[in-house]
Each structure stands twice: as structure tokens, then as C-alpha cells.
Amino acid sequence: MKRALALVALVSVIAIAGSSFVFPLVSAWIPQLGSAFGINVSYSPIGSGGGIAAVTGRTVDFGASDAPLSADQIAACKGCVQIPWALSATSIPYNLPGLNCVVHLTGPLLAQIYLGQITSWDDAKLKAVNPKCSLPATKITPVYRSDNSGTSFNFTDYLSTASATWKSKIGKGVNAQWPAGVGAKGSSGVAGVVTKTEGALTYVDVAYALKNKLRFASILNKDGKYTTPGLRGISAAASTLPKKITGNGELSIVNPPKGNPLSYPICTFTYIIVPTASSKAAELRKMIYWAVTAGQKSGPKLLFQPLPKQVQAFDYKQIRLITGQT
């Protein structure tokens, strides 16, 4: 009995909120952290914007976001460090029953769909890049995240690199002013709309798409190759990173330059935002170090590519800043 009480007393509770994108990976980590370190993790997938707000208000131990912090957000968080802790991709699921081919899409075409300029699956521009598909005369319903979402940031960042019109009219952000389509909250929300709506398409983390058996498109990269969001495509995109990571850890690997024929163009790192003066500094250092090292082994089966070595090296420096001191 005394031993059981002692073990309970050793359990640390870590509260995290934010990114729904990384939730499948964190869910795989939670039981491992409990058994290895006695750390009980509570994770609320409320979206990246919610996670940033929660850690800024210190209602959680740290936040999770697929969108890197802006300069204003870094200042508002008052003593927070940003740590890239996972790497994956955003898929483009669609609902076209009976179609016996994989739909091909390009960045400019996706931009035109979300701008409301392409409204039917049998549009001539879509047929031109899908010569082997008998695309139906079905209305396209673009579905977007209505909450502040890091996945939206990744997707609109990609569209901004692929379409000058999108960049000038909309730009990138966690909650864009969407010109067309239907909004829904969270990964489950947008996926739910697509599942129920023939002709719909959306953007969602590939782990969620696979878990829920959503069909997703192949996307054209700058080498003229149509690629899917698998580990090979994510790894190829990440290979374009500099050999040394500096600054605040903000990383972008969307739409990699020509010379990377295997790369998938809508990949993203996802981050945690951690107060350096936390009273749980020792537990946080232990947990985060494990996540960016041994924890990466849980990633591939969920289509999270293990972190490149130079990103891990940067993370170690950031983790050491979590001292518990103001």
C-alpha cells in the first residue's frame, strides 16, 4: 500500500493544448511517458491558435502549434521558447465515390478552387491534369478550418508560394479570410464535412486522413512530379533544410525548390511553446527531450518523419533554456 501511494505521488501531470495535427503522435506518446517517467499527459487538441493563447495565458504547461510564433506572439508569451518537435504533411482528401483513379492537383488549381474560381470537378483545367480520370460534373465544395489552425497556416503558406493571386489577395495565416467554401472546426470537423458531402475536398494532417480512410490527392511539386504525403516525400522536403538551425527555430519546407523530385510540397514542422520559468521545468525537460529523441520512433507508422539531426541539435539548446528561473 505504501509503495502504491509513493508511486502515485511521483506522477507528474503535464497539461498541453493546441495542434490537432500532432494529436495522433502525442496520443501514441502518452502511455509511454507514463510508464517510463511517471508523467501523466493531458492533451487538448483545440487547434494551434487555442494552444498559443492557452500557454500565453499560462492555463497549460505548454502549447502546441503547427504555425510558428510571430514576433508579437513571442513577446506576448513572455519568456517562452519555441521547439520544433514533429514533422509531417498536410494531405488533400476528397469525396468522389466510384472514381477509380487518384486525383492529381496543383498549387495554382487548389488556389483557384479555394478562391471560388473553379467550381466543378469536370472543369477543363482539372481534366487537363487528370487525363486518366473520368471526373464527374459534380460541384466542388472546398472545406476549410473555421478555428485558428496551424494546418491552415501550412496550407495557406503553400498556396501563397504556388499562386501569386492567392498571396496578394489572401496570404498565409492560421485563420484566412476564405473567399469560398464551408468552414468546420478541427480536423474531425473538416473531415466530417468531406465524408458527408459528395464533391467536397479539404486539407488535413495525413495521419488523420489515413486513420479515417480518406482518399487524398497527389500534388505536383516543382520538379513536375505528382507526389503523395508519405515518409519518402516528407523526408525529401526536409532534406532542403540548412545544415544548422538558428534563430527562433521557425522552419519552412513548403514547395521545395526544383532538384527534389521525391518531395511532397505541403509538409510542415509542428512546434511546442514552452515557458522557460515553469515550476515543472525538470519534468518538461525530461519529457520534451524524450519526445524529440526516443519518441520519434513512434512517428513513421503515423506518417510523422523522424526529426533531422540538425533540428534535434537545435532542440537540445532550446530545452536547456527551460530552467524554471525567471
Short mmCIF file of C-alpha atoms in Angstrom, two decimals:
data_model
loop_
_atom_site.label_atom_id
_atom_site.label_comp_id
_atom_site.label_asym_id
_atom_site.label_seq_id
_atom_site.Cartn_x
_atom_site.Cartn_y
_atom_site.Cartn_z
CA MET A 1 0.00 0.00 0.00
CA LYS A 2 2.78 2.44 0.95
CA ARG A 3 4.61 1.59 -2.29
CA ALA A 4 1.46 2.28 -4.33
CA LEU A 5 0.96 5.65 -2.62
CA ALA A 6 4.59 6.53 -3.21
CA LEU A 7 4.26 5.76 -6.92
CA VAL A 8 1.13 7.91 -7.19
CA ALA A 9 2.98 10.77 -5.52
CA LEU A 10 5.72 10.55 -8.14
CA VAL A 11 3.32 11.05 -11.05
CA SER A 12 3.64 14.48 -12.65
CA VAL A 13 0.70 15.93 -14.57
CA ILE A 14 1.58 17.91 -17.70
CA ALA A 15 -1.24 19.82 -19.40
CA ILE A 16 -0.85 20.61 -23.11
CA ALA A 17 -3.28 22.21 -25.56
CA GLY A 18 -3.18 23.13 -29.22
CA SER A 19 -2.48 21.47 -32.57
CA SER A 20 -4.89 18.78 -33.72
CA PHE A 21 -2.31 17.94 -36.41
CA VAL A 22 0.15 16.42 -33.91
CA PHE A 23 -2.52 14.82 -31.71
CA PRO A 24 -2.16 11.29 -33.21
CA LEU A 25 1.55 11.26 -32.37
CA VAL A 26 1.10 12.69 -28.87
CA SER A 27 -1.60 10.07 -28.25
CA ALA A 28 0.98 7.37 -29.02
CA TRP A 29 3.45 9.03 -26.64
CA ILE A 30 1.15 9.41 -23.65
CA PRO A 31 1.22 5.79 -22.36
CA GLN A 32 4.97 5.56 -22.97
CA LEU A 33 5.63 8.71 -20.95
CA GLY A 34 3.52 7.35 -18.15
CA SER A 35 5.31 4.02 -17.94
CA ALA A 36 8.84 5.40 -18.45
CA PHE A 37 8.77 8.55 -16.35
CA GLY A 38 5.55 8.61 -14.35
CA ILE A 39 4.40 11.62 -16.36
CA ASN A 40 0.65 11.89 -16.89
CA VAL A 41 -0.02 13.97 -20.01
CA SER A 42 -3.33 15.69 -20.66
CA TYR A 43 -3.64 16.88 -24.27
CA SER A 44 -6.49 19.02 -25.62
CA PRO A 45 -6.48 19.26 -29.46
CA ILE A 46 -8.16 22.68 -29.60
CA GLY A 47 -6.18 23.99 -32.56
CA SER A 48 -2.88 25.83 -32.82
CA GLY A 49 -4.37 29.25 -32.14
CA GLY A 50 -6.01 27.95 -28.98
CA GLY A 51 -2.75 26.37 -27.87
CA ILE A 52 -0.83 29.62 -28.30
CA ALA A 53 -3.49 31.52 -26.36
CA ALA A 54 -3.51 28.91 -23.59
CA VAL A 55 0.25 28.93 -22.98
CA THR A 56 0.37 32.72 -23.23
CA GLY A 57 -2.29 32.85 -20.52
CA ARG A 58 -0.44 30.11 -18.58
CA THR A 59 -3.54 27.91 -18.36
CA VAL A 60 -1.47 24.95 -19.63
CA ASP A 61 2.12 23.84 -19.11
CA PHE A 62 2.90 24.34 -22.79
CA GLY A 63 1.15 24.88 -26.09
CA ALA A 64 1.42 23.10 -29.43
CA SER A 65 1.21 24.84 -32.79
CA ASP A 66 1.88 23.97 -36.41
CA ALA A 67 2.29 27.68 -37.11
CA PRO A 68 5.48 29.29 -35.79
CA LEU A 69 5.02 32.22 -33.45
CA SER A 70 5.03 35.73 -34.85
CA ALA A 71 7.28 38.35 -33.24
CA ASP A 72 4.26 39.79 -31.42
CA GLN A 73 3.25 36.35 -30.13
CA ILE A 74 6.78 35.67 -28.88
CA ALA A 75 6.72 38.97 -27.00
CA ALA A 76 3.25 38.28 -25.57
CA CYS A 77 4.27 34.83 -24.31
CA LYS A 78 6.92 36.47 -22.07
CA GLY A 79 9.79 34.04 -21.68
CA CYS A 80 8.68 31.20 -23.93
CA VAL A 81 10.86 29.10 -26.22
CA GLN A 82 9.71 27.54 -29.47
CA ILE A 83 10.78 23.96 -30.18
CA PRO A 84 10.04 22.01 -33.39
CA TRP A 85 9.15 18.54 -32.12
CA ALA A 86 7.47 16.72 -35.02
CA LEU A 87 7.41 16.64 -38.82
CA SER A 88 4.65 15.51 -41.15
CA ALA A 89 2.47 16.62 -44.06
CA THR A 90 -0.92 18.05 -44.91
CA SER A 91 -3.00 15.86 -47.21
CA ILE A 92 -5.79 16.94 -49.56
CA PRO A 93 -8.70 14.49 -49.10
CA TYR A 94 -11.69 14.49 -51.44
CA ASN A 95 -15.02 12.70 -51.76
CA LEU A 96 -15.67 11.38 -55.27
CA PRO A 97 -17.41 8.00 -54.91
CA GLY A 98 -16.76 5.46 -57.65
CA LEU A 99 -13.71 7.21 -59.06
CA ASN A 100 -11.10 4.53 -59.78
CA CYS A 101 -8.07 6.81 -60.03
CA VAL A 102 -6.04 9.12 -57.79
CA VAL A 103 -6.86 12.76 -58.44
CA HIS A 104 -3.95 15.00 -59.45
CA LEU A 105 -3.92 18.61 -58.25
CA THR A 106 -1.53 21.53 -58.45
CA GLY A 107 -0.98 24.52 -56.18
CA PRO A 108 -2.49 27.03 -58.65
CA LEU A 109 -5.55 24.79 -59.14
CA LEU A 110 -6.06 24.43 -55.38
CA ALA A 111 -5.82 28.20 -55.06
CA GLN A 112 -8.45 28.67 -57.77
CA ILE A 113 -10.74 26.15 -56.05
CA TYR A 114 -10.49 27.96 -52.71
CA LEU A 115 -10.88 31.33 -54.44
CA GLY A 116 -14.15 30.08 -55.91
CA GLN A 117 -12.86 30.28 -59.48
CA ILE A 118 -13.08 26.54 -60.18
CA THR A 119 -16.41 25.15 -59.01
CA SER A 120 -16.92 21.81 -60.75
CA TRP A 121 -14.85 18.64 -60.87
CA ASP A 122 -15.23 18.45 -64.66
CA ASP A 123 -13.63 21.85 -65.17
CA ALA A 124 -11.32 21.80 -68.19
CA LYS A 125 -8.31 22.78 -66.05
CA LEU A 126 -8.83 19.79 -63.76
CA LYS A 127 -9.38 17.45 -66.70
CA ALA A 128 -6.11 18.61 -68.24
CA VAL A 129 -4.05 17.31 -65.29
CA ASN A 130 -6.21 14.18 -64.86
CA PRO A 131 -6.29 12.61 -68.34
CA LYS A 132 -6.80 9.10 -66.92
CA CYS A 133 -9.71 10.11 -64.66
CA SER A 134 -13.34 10.44 -65.70
CA LEU A 135 -14.04 13.42 -63.47
CA PRO A 136 -17.78 13.91 -62.81
CA ALA A 137 -19.82 17.08 -63.28
CA THR A 138 -20.07 17.38 -59.50
CA LYS A 139 -19.95 20.65 -57.60
CA ILE A 140 -16.72 21.20 -55.67
CA THR A 141 -17.23 22.13 -52.03
CA PRO A 142 -13.94 23.40 -50.58
CA VAL A 143 -13.87 22.89 -46.82
CA TYR A 144 -11.66 24.94 -44.50
CA ARG A 145 -10.88 25.18 -40.80
CA SER A 146 -13.08 27.76 -39.07
CA ASP A 147 -10.89 27.79 -35.95
CA ASN A 148 -7.37 29.20 -35.67
CA SER A 149 -5.41 26.34 -37.18
CA GLY A 150 -1.76 25.60 -37.82
CA THR A 151 -2.85 23.26 -40.60
CA SER A 152 -4.50 26.28 -42.23
CA PHE A 153 -1.19 28.12 -41.84
CA ASN A 154 0.68 25.30 -43.60
CA PHE A 155 -1.89 25.08 -46.39
CA THR A 156 -2.15 28.84 -47.00
CA ASP A 157 1.64 29.14 -46.79
CA TYR A 158 1.82 26.59 -49.59
CA LEU A 159 -0.87 28.35 -51.65
CA SER A 160 1.00 31.64 -51.22
CA THR A 161 4.14 30.09 -52.72
CA ALA A 162 2.20 28.45 -55.57
CA SER A 163 -0.17 31.26 -56.56
CA ALA A 164 0.65 34.97 -56.83
CA THR A 165 -3.09 35.72 -56.82
CA TRP A 166 -3.60 33.86 -53.55
CA LYS A 167 -0.57 35.56 -51.99
CA SER A 168 -1.79 39.06 -52.90
CA LYS A 169 -5.48 38.55 -52.08
CA ILE A 170 -5.42 36.18 -49.10
CA GLY A 171 -1.89 35.35 -47.93
CA LYS A 172 -0.98 32.92 -45.18
CA GLY A 173 -2.32 32.64 -41.65
CA VAL A 174 -3.93 30.44 -39.03
CA ASN A 175 -7.37 31.77 -39.98
CA ALA A 176 -7.56 33.19 -43.50
CA GLN A 177 -10.47 35.13 -44.95
CA TRP A 178 -11.72 32.29 -47.11
CA PRO A 179 -13.47 33.52 -50.27
CA ALA A 180 -15.38 30.28 -50.89
CA GLY A 181 -16.40 27.06 -49.24
CA VAL A 182 -17.66 25.72 -45.93
CA GLY A 183 -15.95 26.07 -42.56
CA ALA A 184 -15.70 23.45 -39.81
CA LYS A 185 -13.82 23.23 -36.53
CA GLY A 186 -10.87 20.91 -36.05
CA SER A 187 -9.55 18.02 -38.12
CA SER A 188 -12.62 15.98 -37.22
CA GLY A 189 -14.90 18.79 -38.35
CA VAL A 190 -13.47 19.27 -41.83
CA ALA A 191 -13.12 15.52 -42.35
CA GLY A 192 -16.73 15.06 -41.28
CA VAL A 193 -17.97 17.56 -43.85
CA VAL A 194 -15.96 15.89 -46.62
CA THR A 195 -17.21 12.43 -45.67
CA LYS A 196 -20.84 13.59 -45.83
CA THR A 197 -20.56 15.84 -48.90
CA GLU A 198 -20.05 14.40 -52.37
CA GLY A 199 -17.61 16.55 -54.31
CA ALA A 200 -16.03 18.11 -51.22
CA LEU A 201 -12.31 18.43 -50.59
CA THR A 202 -10.26 19.75 -47.70
CA TYR A 203 -6.81 19.83 -46.11
CA VAL A 204 -5.96 17.77 -43.03
CA ASP A 205 -2.93 16.09 -41.46
CA VAL A 206 -2.13 12.88 -43.28
CA ALA A 207 -2.24 10.80 -40.07
CA TYR A 208 -5.87 11.80 -39.58
CA ALA A 209 -6.69 11.11 -43.24
CA LEU A 210 -5.23 7.60 -43.04
CA LYS A 211 -6.87 6.77 -39.73
CA ASN A 212 -10.25 7.77 -41.13
CA LYS A 213 -9.67 6.13 -44.53
CA LEU A 214 -9.96 9.34 -46.53
CA ARG A 215 -8.73 9.31 -50.12
CA PHE A 216 -6.30 12.10 -50.86
CA ALA A 217 -4.84 13.69 -53.96
CA SER A 218 -1.35 13.61 -55.46
CA ILE A 219 0.14 17.11 -55.59
CA LEU A 220 2.51 18.45 -58.25
CA ASN A 221 5.93 19.51 -56.98
CA LYS A 222 8.41 21.89 -58.62
CA ASP A 223 10.12 19.01 -60.41
CA GLY A 224 6.89 18.28 -62.25
CA LYS A 225 6.23 15.10 -60.26
CA TYR A 226 2.93 14.22 -58.61
CA THR A 227 3.66 13.06 -55.08
CA THR A 228 1.70 11.91 -52.04
CA PRO A 229 2.27 12.74 -48.36
CA GLY A 230 4.29 9.66 -47.45
CA LEU A 231 7.50 9.37 -45.44
CA ARG A 232 9.64 9.50 -48.58
CA GLY A 233 8.05 12.74 -49.73
CA ILE A 234 8.31 14.32 -46.28
CA SER A 235 11.95 13.29 -45.91
CA ALA A 236 12.81 14.72 -49.32
CA ALA A 237 11.21 18.05 -48.40
CA ALA A 238 13.08 18.15 -45.08
CA SER A 239 16.38 17.50 -46.86
CA THR A 240 16.25 21.09 -48.12
CA LEU A 241 16.85 22.48 -44.62
CA PRO A 242 20.14 24.27 -43.88
CA LYS A 243 22.79 22.20 -42.09
CA LYS A 244 22.50 24.36 -38.97
CA ILE A 245 19.26 25.70 -37.49
CA THR A 246 19.50 29.16 -35.95
CA GLY A 247 17.19 31.93 -34.78
CA ASN A 248 13.96 31.04 -33.00
CA GLY A 249 13.51 27.70 -34.76
CA GLU A 250 10.95 28.77 -37.34
CA LEU A 251 11.24 26.31 -40.24
CA SER A 252 9.52 26.19 -43.61
CA ILE A 253 9.80 23.39 -46.14
CA VAL A 254 6.70 24.08 -48.27
CA ASN A 255 7.07 23.82 -52.04
CA PRO A 256 10.77 22.82 -52.07
CA PRO A 257 12.87 24.10 -54.98
CA LYS A 258 13.49 22.13 -58.15
CA GLY A 259 16.03 19.36 -57.67
CA ASN A 260 13.94 17.40 -55.15
CA PRO A 261 11.78 15.16 -57.36
CA LEU A 262 10.52 12.99 -54.48
CA SER A 263 9.44 15.88 -52.27
CA TYR A 264 5.82 16.40 -51.26
CA PRO A 265 5.10 20.15 -51.36
CA ILE A 266 2.80 20.58 -48.32
CA CYS A 267 4.96 19.47 -45.39
CA THR A 268 5.36 21.15 -42.03
CA PHE A 269 7.17 21.04 -38.75
CA THR A 270 4.98 21.38 -35.70
CA TYR A 271 6.13 23.19 -32.58
CA ILE A 272 5.71 23.44 -28.86
CA ILE A 273 5.80 26.73 -26.99
CA VAL A 274 7.22 26.32 -23.50
CA PRO A 275 7.61 28.86 -20.65
CA THR A 276 11.25 28.76 -19.52
CA ALA A 277 10.33 29.72 -15.94
CA SER A 278 7.87 26.85 -15.43
CA SER A 279 7.69 25.34 -11.95
CA LYS A 280 7.71 21.96 -13.73
CA ALA A 281 10.95 22.70 -15.61
CA ALA A 282 12.66 19.41 -14.72
CA GLU A 283 9.69 17.32 -15.86
CA LEU A 284 9.29 19.37 -19.03
CA ARG A 285 12.95 18.99 -19.98
CA LYS A 286 12.75 15.24 -19.45
CA MET A 287 9.53 14.86 -21.42
CA ILE A 288 10.50 17.08 -24.35
CA TYR A 289 13.97 15.55 -24.68
CA TRP A 290 12.36 12.11 -24.84
CA ALA A 291 9.81 13.33 -27.42
CA VAL A 292 12.46 14.67 -29.81
CA THR A 293 14.69 11.58 -29.44
CA ALA A 294 13.22 8.18 -28.47
CA GLY A 295 9.68 9.39 -29.07
CA GLN A 296 10.41 9.89 -32.77
CA LYS A 297 10.37 6.10 -33.20
CA SER A 298 6.58 6.21 -32.83
CA GLY A 299 6.25 8.57 -35.78
CA PRO A 300 6.68 6.58 -39.01
CA LYS A 301 3.61 4.36 -38.61
CA LEU A 302 1.59 7.59 -38.26
CA LEU A 303 3.47 9.22 -41.17
CA PHE A 304 5.49 11.50 -38.94
CA GLN A 305 9.04 11.56 -40.29
CA PRO A 306 11.72 11.46 -37.53
CA LEU A 307 13.36 14.83 -36.95
CA PRO A 308 16.54 15.59 -38.92
CA LYS A 309 19.70 15.66 -36.81
CA GLN A 310 20.24 19.41 -37.18
CA VAL A 311 16.72 20.04 -35.85
CA GLN A 312 17.38 17.78 -32.87
CA ALA A 313 20.63 19.66 -32.19
CA PHE A 314 18.70 22.94 -32.16
CA ASP A 315 16.07 21.42 -29.87
CA TYR A 316 18.67 20.38 -27.29
CA LYS A 317 19.78 24.01 -26.99
CA GLN A 318 16.19 25.20 -26.59
CA ILE A 319 15.42 22.55 -23.97
CA ARG A 320 18.36 23.71 -21.85
CA LEU A 321 16.72 27.15 -21.65
CA ILE A 322 13.83 25.66 -19.64
CA THR A 323 15.40 26.30 -16.24
CA GLY A 324 12.46 27.20 -14.03
CA GLN A 325 14.09 30.56 -13.31
CA THR A 326 12.83 33.97 -14.33
#
